[in-house]
Coordinates of C-alpha atoms in Angstrom, one line a residue:
Chain A
X856 CA 31.3 77.3 134.9
X857 CA 29.1 74.7 133.2
X858 CA 26.4 75.4 135.2
X859 CA 26.5 79.0 134.3
X860 CA 26.6 78.3 130.9
X861 CA 23.8 76.3 131.0
X862 CA 21.7 78.8 133.4
X863 CA 22.7 81.6 131.0
X864 CA 21.7 79.6 127.9
X865 CA 18.5 79.3 129.2
X866 CA 18.0 83.0 129.5
X867 CA 19.2 83.5 126.2
X868 CA 16.9 81.2 124.9
X869 CA 13.9 82.8 126.7
X870 CA 15.0 86.1 125.1
X871 CA 15.9 84.9 121.5
X872 CA 14.0 82.7 119.5
X873 CA 17.1 82.2 117.4
X874 CA 19.1 80.4 120.0
X875 CA 19.4 76.9 119.3
X876 CA 21.3 74.4 121.5
X877 CA 23.2 71.5 120.2
X878 CA 24.8 68.9 122.5
X879 CA 27.0 66.0 121.2
X880 CA 25.6 63.7 123.9
X881 CA 26.6 65.2 127.2
X882 CA 25.0 67.2 129.8
X883 CA 22.9 64.6 130.9
X884 CA 20.8 66.7 133.4
X885 CA 22.6 70.4 132.4
X886 CA 20.0 71.6 130.0
X887 CA 16.7 70.2 131.6
X888 CA 15.3 74.0 132.0
X889 CA 16.4 75.0 128.5
X890 CA 14.8 71.5 127.0
X891 CA 11.8 71.9 129.4
X892 CA 11.2 75.6 128.0
X893 CA 12.1 75.1 124.3
X894 CA 11.9 71.5 123.3
X895 CA 11.7 72.5 119.6
X896 CA 15.1 74.2 120.3
X897 CA 17.1 71.5 121.7
X898 CA 19.2 68.7 119.9
X899 CA 21.1 65.8 121.2
X900 CA 23.3 65.4 118.1
X901 CA 24.7 62.3 119.4
X902 CA 28.4 61.0 119.3
X903 CA 28.5 62.7 116.0
X904 CA 30.5 66.1 116.2
X905 CA 31.5 66.2 112.5
X906 CA 27.6 66.6 111.6
X907 CA 27.0 68.5 114.8
X908 CA 29.1 71.4 113.6
X909 CA 27.7 71.3 110.0
X910 CA 24.4 71.1 111.3
X911 CA 25.1 74.3 113.4
X912 CA 26.6 75.8 110.4
X913 CA 23.6 75.1 108.7
X914 CA 21.2 76.8 110.9
X915 CA 23.4 79.8 111.6
X916 CA 23.4 80.3 107.7
X917 CA 19.9 80.2 107.7
X918 CA 19.6 83.0 110.4
X919 CA 19.7 80.9 113.8
X920 CA 22.0 81.2 116.6
X921 CA 23.2 77.9 117.6
X922 CA 25.5 76.8 120.2
X923 CA 27.4 73.3 119.5
X924 CA 28.7 71.8 123.1
X925 CA 30.4 69.5 124.0
X926 CA 33.7 68.0 126.0
X927 CA 36.9 70.4 124.4
X928 CA 39.0 67.8 122.3
X929 CA 35.5 66.7 120.4
X930 CA 34.0 70.0 119.9
X931 CA 37.2 71.1 118.4
X932 CA 39.8 68.8 117.1
X933 CA 37.4 66.1 116.2
X934 CA 35.4 68.1 113.7
X935 CA 37.8 70.8 113.1
X936 CA 37.7 70.6 109.3
X937 CA 33.9 71.3 110.1
X938 CA 34.5 74.2 111.9
X939 CA 36.8 75.8 109.4
X940 CA 34.9 74.9 106.5
X941 CA 31.1 75.0 107.7
X942 CA 31.6 77.7 110.5
X943 CA 34.4 80.1 109.7
X944 CA 34.7 80.3 105.8
X945 CA 30.7 81.0 105.8
X946 CA 31.1 83.4 108.7
X947 CA 28.4 81.7 110.1
X948 CA 27.4 82.8 113.9
X949 CA 27.9 79.6 115.6
X950 CA 29.3 79.8 119.1
X951 CA 31.2 76.7 120.1
X952 CA 31.4 75.9 124.0
X953 CA 34.0 73.6 125.0
X954 CA 33.9 71.9 128.8
X955 CA 37.0 70.6 130.4
X956 CA 39.6 73.1 128.6
X957 CA 43.2 72.5 129.3
X958 CA 43.6 69.4 132.4
X959 CA 40.5 69.9 133.6
X960 CA 39.3 66.2 132.7
X961 CA 42.8 65.2 133.8
X962 CA 41.8 62.1 135.6
X963 CA 40.1 61.0 132.3
X964 CA 43.4 60.9 130.6
X965 CA 45.1 62.5 127.5
X966 CA 42.2 61.5 125.0
X967 CA 40.1 64.2 127.2
X968 CA 42.8 66.9 127.6
X969 CA 42.7 69.9 125.8
X970 CA 46.0 71.5 125.5
X971 CA 46.2 72.3 121.7
X972 CA 43.0 74.0 121.2
X973 CA 43.8 77.2 121.1
X974 CA 46.4 77.0 118.8
X975 CA 44.3 75.0 116.1
X976 CA 41.3 77.4 116.7
X977 CA 43.0 80.7 116.8
X978 CA 44.9 79.8 113.4
X979 CA 41.5 79.8 111.8
X980 CA 40.2 82.9 110.0
X981 CA 36.9 85.0 111.5
X982 CA 37.2 82.6 114.7
X983 CA 37.0 84.5 117.8
X984 CA 38.4 82.8 120.7
X985 CA 37.3 83.3 124.4
X986 CA 38.8 81.8 128.0
X987 CA 36.3 83.0 130.5
X988 CA 38.3 83.0 134.0
X989 CA 35.5 82.2 136.5
X990 CA 31.7 81.7 135.9
X991 CA 30.7 85.2 135.6
X992 CA 33.1 85.6 132.7
X993 CA 31.4 82.2 131.1
X994 CA 28.2 84.0 131.5
X995 CA 29.0 87.6 130.1
X996 CA 31.3 85.7 127.4
X997 CA 28.3 83.9 125.9
X998 CA 26.0 86.9 126.1
X999 CA 28.5 89.0 123.8
X1000 CA 29.3 86.0 121.6
X1001 CA 25.6 85.4 121.1
X1002 CA 25.1 89.1 120.1
X1003 CA 28.3 88.9 117.4
X1004 CA 27.2 88.2 113.8
X1005 CA 30.4 85.8 114.1
X1006 CA 31.7 82.5 115.0
X1007 CA 33.0 82.4 118.6
X1008 CA 34.7 79.7 120.3
X1009 CA 34.3 79.7 124.2
X1010 CA 36.8 77.4 126.2
X1011 CA 35.6 76.9 129.8
X1012 CA 36.6 74.9 132.7
X1013 CA 34.6 72.1 134.1
X1014 CA 32.7 72.9 137.4
X1015 CA 33.6 74.1 140.8
X1016 CA 35.7 76.6 139.9
X1017 CA 36.0 79.8 142.1
X1018 CA 34.3 82.9 141.5
X1019 CA 36.4 85.7 141.0
X1020 CA 34.8 89.0 140.2
X1021 CA 32.2 90.7 143.0
X1022 CA 29.4 90.3 140.5
X1023 CA 28.1 90.3 136.7
X1024 CA 30.3 91.8 134.2
X1025 CA 28.0 94.1 133.0
X1026 CA 31.0 96.2 130.8
X1027 CA 32.5 92.9 129.6
X1028 CA 33.8 92.9 126.0
X1029 CA 35.4 90.6 123.8
X1030 CA 38.6 91.6 123.1
X1031 CA 39.2 93.5 126.2
X1032 CA 41.0 92.3 129.1
X1033 CA 39.9 92.8 132.6
X1034 CA 42.3 93.7 135.5
X1035 CA 41.6 91.7 138.6
X1036 CA 44.2 93.0 140.7
X1037 CA 46.7 96.0 140.6
X1038 CA 50.3 96.0 141.0
X1039 CA 53.3 97.5 140.1
X1040 CA 56.3 95.0 139.5
X1041 CA 55.6 92.5 137.4
X1042 CA 52.0 91.9 135.2
X1043 CA 50.4 88.2 135.2
X1044 CA 48.4 87.8 132.5
X1045 CA 45.8 84.7 132.7
X1046 CA 43.8 82.9 130.6
X1047 CA 41.0 80.6 131.4
X1048 CA 40.9 78.7 134.5
X1049 CA 44.2 79.6 135.5
X1050 CA 42.7 82.9 137.0
X1051 CA 42.6 81.2 140.3
X1052 CA 46.7 80.4 140.1
X1053 CA 47.3 84.0 139.0
X1054 CA 45.5 85.4 142.0
X1055 CA 47.7 82.8 144.4
X1056 CA 50.4 83.6 142.5
X1057 CA 50.2 87.4 143.1
X1058 CA 49.3 86.8 147.1
X1059 CA 52.5 84.5 147.5
X1060 CA 54.9 87.5 145.5
X1061 CA 53.1 89.9 147.7
X1062 CA 54.2 88.1 150.7
X1063 CA 57.7 88.5 149.1
X1064 CA 57.3 92.0 149.0
X1065 CA 56.6 92.0 145.1
X1066 CA 53.8 93.9 143.6
X1067 CA 51.9 91.8 141.0
X1068 CA 49.0 93.1 138.9
X1069 CA 46.6 90.3 137.6
X1070 CA 44.7 90.2 134.5
X1071 CA 42.2 88.0 133.1
X1072 CA 42.9 88.2 129.6
X1073 CA 40.0 86.2 128.5
X1074 CA 40.1 86.9 124.8
X1075 CA 42.8 85.2 123.2
X1076 CA 41.9 86.2 119.6
X1077 CA 41.5 89.3 119.1
X1078 CA 44.4 90.2 121.6
X1079 CA 43.5 93.4 123.7
X1080 CA 46.6 95.4 122.4
X1081 CA 46.3 98.1 124.0
X1082 CA 46.2 95.9 127.5
X1083 CA 49.4 94.4 126.1
X1084 CA 51.3 98.0 125.1
X1085 CA 50.6 99.1 128.6
X1086 CA 52.1 96.2 130.6
X1087 CA 55.1 95.4 128.3
X1088 CA 55.8 99.4 128.7
X1089 CA 55.5 99.7 132.5
X1090 CA 56.4 96.1 134.1
X1091 CA 59.4 94.7 134.4
X1092 CA 58.1 91.1 133.5
X1093 CA 55.4 90.0 132.1
X1094 CA 53.7 86.6 132.4
X1095 CA 51.4 84.8 130.1
X1096 CA 49.5 81.9 132.2
X1097 CA 47.3 79.3 130.6
X1098 CA 46.6 75.6 131.0
X1099 CA 47.6 74.7 127.0
X1100 CA 50.8 74.0 125.3
X1101 CA 53.6 76.7 125.1
X1102 CA 52.9 75.9 121.2
X1103 CA 50.4 78.2 119.5
X1104 CA 48.5 79.2 122.5
X1105 CA 47.9 82.3 124.6
X1106 CA 51.7 83.0 125.4
X1107 CA 52.7 82.2 121.7
X1108 CA 50.0 84.8 120.5
X1109 CA 51.4 87.4 122.8
X1110 CA 55.3 86.5 121.7
X1111 CA 54.0 87.0 117.9
X1112 CA 52.9 90.4 119.1
X1113 CA 55.5 91.2 120.8
X1114 CA 57.9 90.5 117.6
X1115 CA 55.4 92.3 115.3
X1116 CA 55.0 95.0 117.6
X1117 CA 57.4 96.2 119.9
X1118 CA 60.3 95.6 122.1
X1119 CA 60.4 93.6 125.4
X1120 CA 60.5 90.1 124.5
X1121 CA 63.2 89.9 127.0
X1122 CA 60.1 90.7 129.6
X1123 CA 57.9 87.9 128.7
X1124 CA 57.5 84.5 130.8
X1125 CA 55.3 81.9 129.6
X1126 CA 53.4 79.3 132.0
X1127 CA 51.6 76.6 129.9
X1128 CA 51.9 73.0 129.4
X1129 CA 55.3 71.0 127.7
X1130 CA 55.0 69.7 124.1
X1131 CA 54.1 66.1 125.7
X1132 CA 50.9 63.9 126.6
X1133 CA 50.0 63.9 130.3
X1134 CA 50.0 60.1 130.5
X1135 CA 50.2 60.0 134.5
X1136 CA 46.6 59.3 136.2
X1137 CA 45.6 62.2 138.6
X1138 CA 43.4 65.0 139.1
X1139 CA 43.7 68.5 137.7
X1140 CA 45.5 69.9 140.9
X1141 CA 48.2 66.8 140.4
X1142 CA 48.7 67.6 136.8
X1143 CA 49.3 71.4 137.5
X1144 CA 51.8 70.7 140.3
X1145 CA 53.6 67.9 138.4
X1146 CA 53.7 70.8 135.1
X1147 CA 54.9 73.5 137.2
X1148 CA 51.7 75.8 137.3
X1149 CA 50.2 76.0 140.4
X1150 CA 50.3 79.7 142.1
X1151 CA 52.7 79.0 144.4
X1152 CA 55.3 77.3 141.5
X1153 CA 54.4 80.5 139.2
X1154 CA 55.6 83.0 141.9
X1155 CA 58.6 81.3 142.9
X1156 CA 59.2 81.3 139.0
X1157 CA 58.4 84.9 138.7
X1158 CA 60.4 86.0 142.0
X1159 CA 63.6 84.1 140.5
X1160 CA 63.1 85.8 137.1
X1161 CA 62.8 89.3 138.7
X1162 CA 66.0 88.8 140.6
X1163 CA 68.1 87.7 137.7
X1164 CA 66.8 90.4 136.1
X1165 CA 67.9 93.0 139.0
X1166 CA 71.4 91.7 138.5
X1167 CA 72.0 92.4 135.1
Chain B
X838 CA 8.9 51.1 104.0
X839 CA 9.0 52.2 100.7
X840 CA 6.5 54.7 99.1
X841 CA 5.1 54.5 95.6
X842 CA 5.8 57.5 93.5
X843 CA 3.5 59.2 92.0
X844 CA 3.7 60.5 88.6
X845 CA 5.2 64.1 88.1
X846 CA 2.6 66.2 86.6
X847 CA 2.9 68.7 83.5
X848 CA 6.9 68.1 82.9
X849 CA 7.8 68.9 79.4
X850 CA 10.2 66.0 79.5
X851 CA 11.4 66.9 75.5
X852 CA 12.2 70.5 76.8
X853 CA 14.2 69.4 80.0
X854 CA 16.2 66.8 77.8
X855 CA 17.1 69.6 75.2
X856 CA 18.2 71.6 78.5
X857 CA 20.4 69.2 79.8
X858 CA 22.3 68.9 76.2
X859 CA 22.7 72.6 76.3
X860 CA 24.1 72.1 79.7
X861 CA 26.3 69.5 78.9
X862 CA 27.7 71.6 75.9
X863 CA 28.4 74.7 78.1
X864 CA 30.3 72.3 80.9
X865 CA 32.7 71.4 78.1
X866 CA 33.1 74.8 76.8
X867 CA 34.0 76.0 80.3
X868 CA 36.2 72.8 80.7
X869 CA 38.0 73.6 77.7
X870 CA 38.7 77.3 78.1
X871 CA 39.6 77.0 81.9
X872 CA 41.7 73.6 81.0
X873 CA 39.7 72.6 84.3
X874 CA 39.7 69.3 85.8
X875 CA 36.5 67.4 87.0
X876 CA 34.6 67.6 83.8
X877 CA 33.2 63.9 83.7
X878 CA 32.0 64.3 87.0
X879 CA 29.8 67.5 86.0
X880 CA 28.5 65.5 83.1
X881 CA 27.4 62.5 85.2
X882 CA 25.3 65.0 87.2
X883 CA 23.8 67.3 84.5
X884 CA 20.4 65.9 84.1
X885 CA 19.9 65.7 87.5
X886 CA 21.0 69.6 87.8
X887 CA 18.6 69.9 85.0
X888 CA 15.7 68.5 86.6
X889 CA 16.4 70.4 89.7
X890 CA 16.8 73.8 88.4
X891 CA 14.3 73.7 85.7
X892 CA 11.6 71.6 87.2
X893 CA 11.7 71.1 91.1
X894 CA 13.2 73.6 92.8
X895 CA 11.2 76.8 93.9
X896 CA 14.2 79.2 93.7
X897 CA 13.8 82.8 92.1
X898 CA 16.8 84.3 90.8
X899 CA 15.6 87.8 91.3
X900 CA 15.3 86.6 94.9
X901 CA 18.1 84.6 95.7
X902 CA 17.8 85.1 99.3
X903 CA 14.1 84.7 99.7
X904 CA 13.6 82.6 102.7
X905 CA 11.2 80.4 101.5
X906 CA 13.1 79.2 98.7
X907 CA 14.3 75.7 98.4
X908 CA 17.8 74.9 99.3
X909 CA 19.9 73.0 96.6
X910 CA 23.6 71.9 97.8
X911 CA 25.8 70.8 95.6
X912 CA 28.0 68.3 98.3
X913 CA 30.1 67.2 95.3
X914 CA 31.5 70.6 94.9
X915 CA 33.9 69.3 92.1
X916 CA 31.1 69.8 89.7
X917 CA 31.2 73.3 90.4
X918 CA 31.2 74.1 86.4
X919 CA 27.8 72.2 86.2
X920 CA 26.1 74.2 89.0
X921 CA 27.8 77.5 87.8
X922 CA 26.3 77.1 84.3
X923 CA 23.0 75.9 85.6
X924 CA 22.7 79.1 87.9
X925 CA 24.0 81.5 85.1
X926 CA 21.6 80.0 82.5
X927 CA 19.0 80.6 85.5
X928 CA 19.8 83.8 85.5
X929 CA 21.5 84.0 88.9
X930 CA 24.5 86.0 87.3
X931 CA 25.3 87.0 83.7
X932 CA 25.8 84.2 81.3
X933 CA 29.2 85.9 80.3
X934 CA 30.5 85.7 83.6
X935 CA 31.1 81.4 83.1
X936 CA 34.1 82.9 80.7
X937 CA 35.7 83.5 83.7
X938 CA 35.6 80.2 85.3
X939 CA 39.0 79.3 87.3
X940 CA 40.3 82.9 85.9
X941 CA 42.4 85.0 88.1
X942 CA 40.3 87.2 90.2
X943 CA 36.6 85.7 89.3
X944 CA 34.3 84.7 91.4
X945 CA 33.7 81.1 89.8
X946 CA 36.5 79.0 91.4
X947 CA 37.2 75.6 90.8
X948 CA 34.8 74.7 93.8
X949 CA 31.7 76.8 95.0
X950 CA 32.8 79.8 96.9
X951 CA 31.1 81.0 100.2
X952 CA 28.8 84.0 100.6
X953 CA 30.3 85.4 96.9
X954 CA 28.2 83.8 94.2
X955 CA 24.0 84.4 94.1
X956 CA 22.4 81.0 94.2
X957 CA 25.4 79.0 95.6
X958 CA 23.5 77.9 98.8
X959 CA 27.1 76.9 100.6
X960 CA 30.6 76.5 99.8
X961 CA 31.8 72.8 99.0
X962 CA 34.6 70.9 97.6
X963 CA 35.9 69.3 100.6
X964 CA 33.7 66.1 100.7
X965 CA 31.1 65.0 103.2
X966 CA 29.7 68.3 104.4
X967 CA 26.9 69.3 102.1
X968 CA 24.5 66.7 104.0
X969 CA 25.1 68.3 107.4
X970 CA 25.0 71.6 106.0
X971 CA 21.4 71.2 104.4
X972 CA 20.3 69.3 107.9
X973 CA 20.8 72.4 109.7
X974 CA 19.2 74.2 107.2
X975 CA 16.0 72.1 107.1
X976 CA 15.9 72.3 111.4
X977 CA 16.1 76.0 110.9
X978 CA 12.8 76.2 108.4
X979 CA 11.4 73.5 110.9
X980 CA 12.0 75.9 113.9
X981 CA 10.7 78.9 111.7
X982 CA 8.0 77.4 110.5
X983 CA 9.0 77.6 106.9
X984 CA 8.0 75.3 104.1
X985 CA 11.3 74.4 103.0
X986 CA 12.6 71.4 100.9
X987 CA 16.6 70.9 101.2
X988 CA 18.1 68.9 98.4
X989 CA 21.8 67.8 98.6
X990 CA 23.9 66.2 95.4
X991 CA 26.3 63.6 96.7
X992 CA 28.9 61.7 94.6
X993 CA 29.5 58.2 95.2
X994 CA 32.8 58.6 96.3
X995 CA 31.8 61.1 99.0
X996 CA 29.8 58.2 100.4
X997 CA 33.2 57.2 102.0
X998 CA 33.0 60.1 104.5
X999 CA 32.1 58.9 107.9
X1000 CA 30.1 62.3 108.1
X1001 CA 27.7 61.2 105.7
X1002 CA 26.5 58.2 107.8
X1003 CA 26.9 60.6 110.9
X1004 CA 24.3 62.9 109.0
X1005 CA 22.2 60.0 107.5
X1006 CA 21.5 58.7 111.1
X1007 CA 20.8 62.2 112.4
X1008 CA 18.4 63.2 109.5
X1009 CA 16.6 60.0 110.3
X1010 CA 15.9 60.3 113.8
X1011 CA 15.0 64.0 113.2
X1012 CA 12.3 62.9 110.8
X1013 CA 13.6 65.6 108.4
X1014 CA 11.0 64.1 105.4
X1015 CA 11.8 67.7 103.5
X1016 CA 15.1 66.5 102.9
X1017 CA 16.5 64.8 99.8
X1018 CA 20.0 63.4 99.2
X1019 CA 20.4 62.6 95.8
X1020 CA 23.5 60.1 95.3
X1021 CA 25.2 60.8 91.5
X1022 CA 25.9 56.9 91.4
X1023 CA 28.5 56.8 88.6
X1024 CA 30.8 54.1 89.9
X1025 CA 33.9 55.9 90.1
X1026 CA 35.9 58.3 92.3
X1027 CA 39.0 60.2 91.3
X1028 CA 41.3 57.3 91.1
X1029 CA 39.3 54.0 91.1
X1030 CA 36.1 52.2 90.7
X1031 CA 34.0 53.4 93.8
X1032 CA 33.0 49.8 94.8
X1033 CA 36.8 48.5 94.5
X1034 CA 37.6 51.5 96.9
X1035 CA 35.5 51.1 99.6
X1036 CA 32.4 48.7 99.1
X1037 CA 29.5 50.8 98.7
X1038 CA 27.0 48.3 97.5
X1039 CA 24.4 47.8 98.0
X1040 CA 23.9 51.6 98.3
X1041 CA 20.1 52.2 98.2
X1042 CA 20.0 49.3 101.4
X1043 CA 22.2 51.1 103.3
X1044 CA 20.3 54.1 102.8
X1045 CA 17.1 52.6 103.7
X1046 CA 19.1 51.0 106.6
X1047 CA 19.9 54.3 108.0
X1048 CA 16.4 55.0 108.2
X1049 CA 15.7 56.9 104.8
X1050 CA 12.9 56.5 102.2
X1051 CA 15.5 55.2 99.7
X1052 CA 15.0 54.7 95.8
X1053 CA 17.2 53.5 93.0
X1054 CA 16.6 55.2 89.6
X1055 CA 18.5 56.2 86.3
X1056 CA 19.9 59.6 86.9
X1057 CA 19.9 60.2 83.3
X1058 CA 16.0 59.8 82.9
X1059 CA 14.7 63.0 83.4
X1060 CA 11.1 62.3 83.8
X1061 CA 12.1 59.5 86.5
X1062 CA 13.9 62.0 88.4
X1063 CA 11.6 64.7 88.2
X1064 CA 8.9 62.2 89.6
X1065 CA 11.5 61.2 92.2
X1066 CA 12.4 64.6 93.3
X1067 CA 8.6 66.2 92.9
X1068 CA 7.8 63.6 95.5
X1069 CA 9.6 65.3 98.6
X1070 CA 8.1 65.1 101.3
X1071 CA 6.2 61.7 100.3
X1072 CA 4.5 61.1 104.0
X1073 CA 6.7 58.5 104.5
X1074 CA 7.9 60.7 107.5
X1075 CA 11.5 59.5 106.3
X1076 CA 14.0 62.0 104.4
X1077 CA 14.6 60.6 101.0
X1078 CA 17.8 58.9 99.1
X1079 CA 17.5 58.5 95.6
X1080 CA 20.5 56.7 94.3
X1081 CA 20.6 58.0 91.1
X1082 CA 22.6 55.2 88.8
X1083 CA 24.7 57.7 85.9
X1084 CA 27.5 57.1 83.7
X1085 CA 30.6 59.5 84.5
X1086 CA 31.1 61.6 81.3
X1087 CA 27.8 60.6 80.0
X1088 CA 26.3 62.6 76.8
X1089 CA 30.1 62.1 75.0
X1090 CA 30.7 58.5 73.7
X1091 CA 34.6 58.9 73.9
X1092 CA 34.6 60.4 77.6
X1093 CA 31.5 57.9 79.0
X1094 CA 32.8 55.5 81.9
X1095 CA 36.7 56.8 81.0
X1096 CA 37.8 57.9 84.4
X1097 CA 41.1 59.6 82.8
X1098 CA 38.2 62.5 82.1
X1099 CA 38.2 62.8 85.6
X1100 CA 41.3 65.2 85.3
X1101 CA 41.9 65.4 81.8
X1102 CA 40.0 68.8 79.7
X1103 CA 39.3 68.6 76.2
X1104 CA 41.1 70.2 73.2
X1105 CA 39.4 72.6 70.9
X1106 CA 38.6 69.2 68.2
X1107 CA 37.3 67.4 71.1
X1108 CA 34.7 70.3 72.1
X1109 CA 33.7 70.1 68.6
X1110 CA 33.1 66.5 68.2
X1111 CA 31.3 66.2 71.6
X1112 CA 29.0 69.4 70.6
X1113 CA 28.1 67.3 67.7
X1114 CA 27.1 64.2 69.8
X1115 CA 25.3 66.3 71.9
X1116 CA 23.1 67.7 68.7
X1117 CA 24.1 71.4 69.7
X1118 CA 26.0 72.0 66.3

């Protein structure tokens, strides 16, 4: 995802002289092309994220389109007040791009895990929260974010994620979820880098005769209410799948929406990380397995839930 | 390297002093009417704001969004009363609106708001935000080739914030010579002496060590302030830090250096006495 981000950013930089890149001393070679083409519009702001976010806001207030980028906890939690006060309160069009969402940096330990950022950022007025499901969604989301005159948070995975979509997403729109696979029994709403696990879950369910729709629900704020209304109206079960805490994340947002807008709360099954730091060493796949977030585990839990529902 | 200051040309310092006294009078009236806190902090920076708005800044109240205007950021947002009074007296909005300071439904909140009031460049109130915002504005001007200067007024207590020092290092690394920090060094913060809270001294040397062209000046000497602020940029290739020695509550004998006036508002009788001392009645 991060390579797609750097490539799309370079293109945007070519097209729009207002595009400015700020990095918190990461992405060693990642932005070489952007730097070579636009040396006056690249800033390594150092390991000083509060200043980086304030600088980005000052630039945006004065008409530029800055992108502020570093590892997820440092570009969110570390400078949350700057995001709230300098960016969102001023309605400054800063695009905040985070790399290593959820447990993508599992091996680096909880300092580098990001399972609370959606909760923090979606609570801030004026903030849009986008969690792209693959590299093509990253490109489309960045382009859409930069076209907005408002703050946007883009929460990426890391690198090497499978590309899910067949080609460029010409009709990508912030706040409009993308159906990746049709189904009729259960609906799997995936946000961010859990999309491949959701597709794997659908495949496993299909093997047992359960038909699952898979939706890449890339925008957590604002929610695609049309998609939600349709899903909760039509399916026996609707799952939210995210690599983020069950507290305050995508599933929590959907639960809030359900309480405010309709019936069907008994149809909601939430997959996410528990209210605990993941302290064991190990890579992302191990962390997901331990926390019950692999496609196989999601399929098994959905099949059980559907069976329970059938016996009522 | 410290660059010698050139004398400021053609400033009418007597007029600036009169203007500063009028500003203080207005701030005291506002504090009384609203029973609002932060009066002493507003008085300590009154001369700095006077010199900035009546002598240094290239700003036009008829074109508050002119992209080529100089930027002034009141990073010590709790001195909002002083900023509002200055902006109204300069014509950014009607002087009568000052009567709505801290009143329900008005635009003049206890800290400057975002995107609401002409002349307010940035919402402030949470300390340590103004300088990074100002650096971003200065960089955007550099990218766009605009001859803009950025001034940020910080309180001494604000220098407690780590973000100030992140910004200090970044501004120096970027050689943002069009940026000037003025520290309103009144030796107090909200509840204690600043140097007994977190050790600021030696403050000029700290800013200099962070790569700024740093000077100590008398923050109530309008001639010194005008000269120093006129010298931005000064050809050193460095951003400028002015450590302005001030007195909290300056201008009113019974408020000077008494930190109770960080939160206290004056009575009607005290307003009369203060005005008399300021030569306004």
